Coordinates of C-alpha atoms in Angstrom, one line a residue:
Chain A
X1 CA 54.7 -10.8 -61.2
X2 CA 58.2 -12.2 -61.5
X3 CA 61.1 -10.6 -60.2
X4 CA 64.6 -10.1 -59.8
X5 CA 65.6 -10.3 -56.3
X6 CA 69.2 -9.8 -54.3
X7 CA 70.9 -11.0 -51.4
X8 CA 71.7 -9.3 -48.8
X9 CA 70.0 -6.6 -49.0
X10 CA 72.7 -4.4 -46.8
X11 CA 76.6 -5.9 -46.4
X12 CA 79.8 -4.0 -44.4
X13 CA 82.3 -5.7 -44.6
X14 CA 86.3 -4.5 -43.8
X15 CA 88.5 -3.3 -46.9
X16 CA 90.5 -6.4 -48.5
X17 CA 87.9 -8.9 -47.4
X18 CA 86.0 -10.3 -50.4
X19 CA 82.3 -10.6 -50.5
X20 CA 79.9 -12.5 -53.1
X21 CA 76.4 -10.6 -53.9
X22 CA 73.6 -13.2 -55.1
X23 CA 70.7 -12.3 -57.3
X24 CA 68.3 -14.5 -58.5
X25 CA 67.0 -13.5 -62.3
X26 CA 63.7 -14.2 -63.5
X27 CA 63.5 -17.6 -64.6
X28 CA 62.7 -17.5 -68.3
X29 CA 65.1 -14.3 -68.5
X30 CA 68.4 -15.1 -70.5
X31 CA 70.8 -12.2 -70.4
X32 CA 72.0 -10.9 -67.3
X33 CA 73.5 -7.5 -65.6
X34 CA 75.3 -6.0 -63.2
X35 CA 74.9 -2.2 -62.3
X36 CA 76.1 -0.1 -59.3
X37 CA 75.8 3.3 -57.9
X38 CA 77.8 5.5 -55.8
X39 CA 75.8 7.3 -53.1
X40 CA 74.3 10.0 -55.1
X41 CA 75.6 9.6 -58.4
X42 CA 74.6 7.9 -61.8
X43 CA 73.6 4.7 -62.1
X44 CA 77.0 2.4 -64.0
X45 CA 77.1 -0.5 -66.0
X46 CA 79.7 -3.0 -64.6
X47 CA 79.3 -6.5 -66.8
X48 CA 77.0 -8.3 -69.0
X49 CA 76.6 -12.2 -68.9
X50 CA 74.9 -14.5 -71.4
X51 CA 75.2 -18.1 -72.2
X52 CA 77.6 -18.5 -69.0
X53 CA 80.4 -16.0 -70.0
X54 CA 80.5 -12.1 -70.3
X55 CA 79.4 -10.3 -73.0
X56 CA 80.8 -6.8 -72.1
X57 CA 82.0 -5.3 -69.0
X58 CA 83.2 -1.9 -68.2
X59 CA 86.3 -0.2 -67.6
X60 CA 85.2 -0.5 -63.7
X61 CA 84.6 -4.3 -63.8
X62 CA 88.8 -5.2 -63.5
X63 CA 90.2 -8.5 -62.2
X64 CA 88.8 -7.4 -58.5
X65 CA 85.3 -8.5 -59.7
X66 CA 83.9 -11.2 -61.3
X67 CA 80.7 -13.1 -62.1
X68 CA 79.5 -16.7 -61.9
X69 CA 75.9 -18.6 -62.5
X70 CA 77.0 -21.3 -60.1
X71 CA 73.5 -23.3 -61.1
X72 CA 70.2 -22.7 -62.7
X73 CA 69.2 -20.1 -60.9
X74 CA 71.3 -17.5 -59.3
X75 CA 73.9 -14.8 -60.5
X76 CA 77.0 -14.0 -58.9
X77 CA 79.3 -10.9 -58.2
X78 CA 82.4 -11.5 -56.4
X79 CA 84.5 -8.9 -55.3
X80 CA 87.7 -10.3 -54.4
X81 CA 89.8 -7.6 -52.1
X82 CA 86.9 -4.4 -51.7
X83 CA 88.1 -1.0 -51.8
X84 CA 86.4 1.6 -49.8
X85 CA 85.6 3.1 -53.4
X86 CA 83.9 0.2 -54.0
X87 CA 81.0 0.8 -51.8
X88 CA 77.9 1.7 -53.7
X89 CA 74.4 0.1 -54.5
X90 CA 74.6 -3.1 -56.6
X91 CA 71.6 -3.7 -59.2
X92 CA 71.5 -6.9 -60.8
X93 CA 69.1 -6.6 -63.8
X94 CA 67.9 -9.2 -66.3
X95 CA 66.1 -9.2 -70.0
X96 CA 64.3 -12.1 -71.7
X97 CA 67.2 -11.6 -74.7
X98 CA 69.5 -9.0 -75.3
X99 CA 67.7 -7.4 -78.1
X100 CA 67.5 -3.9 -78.7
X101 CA 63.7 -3.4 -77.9
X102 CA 63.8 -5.2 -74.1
X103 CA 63.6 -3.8 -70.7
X104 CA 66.2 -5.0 -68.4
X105 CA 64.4 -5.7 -64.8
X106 CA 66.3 -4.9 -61.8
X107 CA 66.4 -6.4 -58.1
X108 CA 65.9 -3.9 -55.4
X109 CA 69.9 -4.0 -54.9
X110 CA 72.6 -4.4 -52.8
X111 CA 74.1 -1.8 -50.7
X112 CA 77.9 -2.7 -49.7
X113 CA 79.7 -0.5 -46.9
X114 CA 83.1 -1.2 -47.3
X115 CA 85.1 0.1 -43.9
Chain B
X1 CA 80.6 11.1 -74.0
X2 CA 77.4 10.4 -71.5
X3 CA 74.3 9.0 -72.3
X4 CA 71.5 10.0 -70.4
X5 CA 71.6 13.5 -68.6
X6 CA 68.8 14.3 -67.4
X7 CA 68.1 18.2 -65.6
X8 CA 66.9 19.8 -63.9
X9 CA 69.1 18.1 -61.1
X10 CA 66.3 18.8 -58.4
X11 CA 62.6 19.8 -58.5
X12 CA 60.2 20.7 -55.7
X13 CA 56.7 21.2 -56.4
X14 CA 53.4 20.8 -54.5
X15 CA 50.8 17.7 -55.0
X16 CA 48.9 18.1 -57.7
X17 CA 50.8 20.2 -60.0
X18 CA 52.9 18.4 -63.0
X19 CA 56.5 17.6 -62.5
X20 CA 58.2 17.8 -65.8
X21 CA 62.3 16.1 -66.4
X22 CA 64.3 15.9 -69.5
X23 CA 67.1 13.7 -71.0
X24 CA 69.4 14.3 -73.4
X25 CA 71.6 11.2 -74.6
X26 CA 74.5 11.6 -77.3
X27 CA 74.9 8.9 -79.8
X28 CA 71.9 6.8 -81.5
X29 CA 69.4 4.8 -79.9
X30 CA 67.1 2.8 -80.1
X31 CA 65.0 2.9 -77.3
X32 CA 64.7 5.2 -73.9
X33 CA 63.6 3.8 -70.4
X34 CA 62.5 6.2 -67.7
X35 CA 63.0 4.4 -64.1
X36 CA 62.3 5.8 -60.4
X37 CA 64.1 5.1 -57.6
X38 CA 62.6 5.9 -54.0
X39 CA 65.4 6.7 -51.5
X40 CA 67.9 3.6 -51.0
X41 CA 65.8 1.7 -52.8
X42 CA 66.0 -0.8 -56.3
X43 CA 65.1 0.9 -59.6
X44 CA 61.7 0.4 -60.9
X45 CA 60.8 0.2 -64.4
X46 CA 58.5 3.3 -65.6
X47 CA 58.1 3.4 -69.3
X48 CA 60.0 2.6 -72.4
X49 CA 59.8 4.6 -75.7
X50 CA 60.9 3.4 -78.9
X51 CA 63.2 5.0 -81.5
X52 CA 60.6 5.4 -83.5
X53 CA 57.3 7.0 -81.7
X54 CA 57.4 10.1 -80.5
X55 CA 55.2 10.3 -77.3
X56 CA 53.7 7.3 -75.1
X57 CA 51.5 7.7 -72.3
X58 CA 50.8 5.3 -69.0
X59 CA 48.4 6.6 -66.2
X60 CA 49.8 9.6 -65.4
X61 CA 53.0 9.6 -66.9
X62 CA 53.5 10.9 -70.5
X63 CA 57.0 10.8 -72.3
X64 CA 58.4 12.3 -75.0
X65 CA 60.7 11.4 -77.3
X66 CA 62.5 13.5 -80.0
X67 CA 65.6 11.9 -81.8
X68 CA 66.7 14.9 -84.0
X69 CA 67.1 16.2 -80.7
X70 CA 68.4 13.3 -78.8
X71 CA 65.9 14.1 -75.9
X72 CA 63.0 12.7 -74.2
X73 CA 60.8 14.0 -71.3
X74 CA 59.1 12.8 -68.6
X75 CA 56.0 14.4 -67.6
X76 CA 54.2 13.4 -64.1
X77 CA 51.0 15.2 -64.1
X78 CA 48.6 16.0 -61.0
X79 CA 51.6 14.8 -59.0
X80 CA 51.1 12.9 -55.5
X81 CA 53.1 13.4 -52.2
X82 CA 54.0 9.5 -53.2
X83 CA 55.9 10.6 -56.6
X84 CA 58.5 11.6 -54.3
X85 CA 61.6 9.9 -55.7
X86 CA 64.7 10.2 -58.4
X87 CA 63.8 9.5 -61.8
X88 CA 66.4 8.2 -64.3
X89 CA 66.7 7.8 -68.1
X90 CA 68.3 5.3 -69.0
X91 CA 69.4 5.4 -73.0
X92 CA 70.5 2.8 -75.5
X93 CA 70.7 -0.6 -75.3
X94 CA 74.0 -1.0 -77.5
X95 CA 74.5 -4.6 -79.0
X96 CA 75.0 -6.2 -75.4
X97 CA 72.0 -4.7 -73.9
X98 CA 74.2 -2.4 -72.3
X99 CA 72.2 0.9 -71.0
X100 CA 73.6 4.2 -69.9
X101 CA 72.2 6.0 -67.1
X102 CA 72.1 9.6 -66.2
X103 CA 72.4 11.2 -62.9
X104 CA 68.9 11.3 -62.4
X105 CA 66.4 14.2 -61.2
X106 CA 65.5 14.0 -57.5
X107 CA 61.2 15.0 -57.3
X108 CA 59.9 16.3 -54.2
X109 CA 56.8 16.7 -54.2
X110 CA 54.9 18.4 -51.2
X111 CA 51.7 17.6 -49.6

């Protein structure tokens, strides 16, 4: 069965360095997410992507982060100077089309450490 | 306003019993996804209910939905030490696909 998948699976890296976190969509998939979570809270929406630019983003996802889909296939999330507040679990999730009736499947996440 | 809050917060039970978690979400939707997450792990898709049935069943899960409400259940019935996880509602999408998650409801389940 297809899935989303995410690279690396753990990053630590030192506060103010920036870091990139891949994920690879499924292939047919056409709308694209990005979701964290702080240790032990809710799950968050961060940014939306379709047709190579954001659809929506949240009042999290400011000018420290931002997406790419450098080629065909994968999804970026850059975070360009990291803030210890910014370690959490990072979901990438994708949906066939951003319709109101389709699941959104996620990658096992990211978990980023920042020290 | 939050979208998905699910209680109870926690619930222990033993195997075999039925593990039972609500969600109550604020504005209209138009459909509600239940996912698990095992401990530091991704979040895997569990069921998705529609605005407009009420209850849906797979395997062993059966949810609930009741809009006048704004709630849906989850129930996990004869419950394995392998349910063990957090479950999450996630409510919506809005026009971008957009979900809101709640805090989740951590399931221990007992052997």
């Amino acid at each position: 069965e297809p899935e989303v998948t995410q690279t690396p699976s753990h990053q630590v890296t030192q506060m103010g360095q920036e870091v990139i976190l891949r994920c690879v969509p499924i292939s047919n998939h056409l709308y694209f997410y990005w979701y964290r979570q702080i240790l032990g809270q809710k799950v968050e929406f961060l940014v939306s992507f379709y047709n190579n630019e954001i659809s929506e983003k949240s009042e999290i996802f400011d000018d420290q982060f931002s997406v790419e889909r450098p080629d065909g296939s994968n999804f970026t999330l850059k975070i360009r100077s990291t803030k210890l507040e910014d370690s959490a679990m990072y979901f990438c999730a994708s949906s066939e089309v951003g319709t109101d009736q389709e699941t959104q499947y996620f990658g096992p996440g990211t978990r980023l450490l920042v020290l | 306003s939050q979208q998905g809050e699910e209680d109870p917060q926690a619930l222990s039970i033993q195997e075999g019993e039925n593990a039972t978690m609500n969600c109550s979400y604020k504005t209209s939707i138009n459909n509600l996804q239940w996912y698990r997450q095992n401990s530091g792990r991704g979040l895997v898709h569990l069921i998705l209910i529609r605005s407009n049935e009420r209850e849906k069943h797979s395997g062993r899960l059966r949810v609930t939905l009741d809009t006048s409400k704004k709630s849906s259940s989850l129930l996990i019935t004869a419950s394995r030490a392998a349910d063990t996880a957090s479950y999450f509602c996630a409510a919506g999408p809005d026009s971008w696909g957009k979900f809101q998650f709640g805090a989740g409801t951590q399931v221990v389940v007992t052997p």
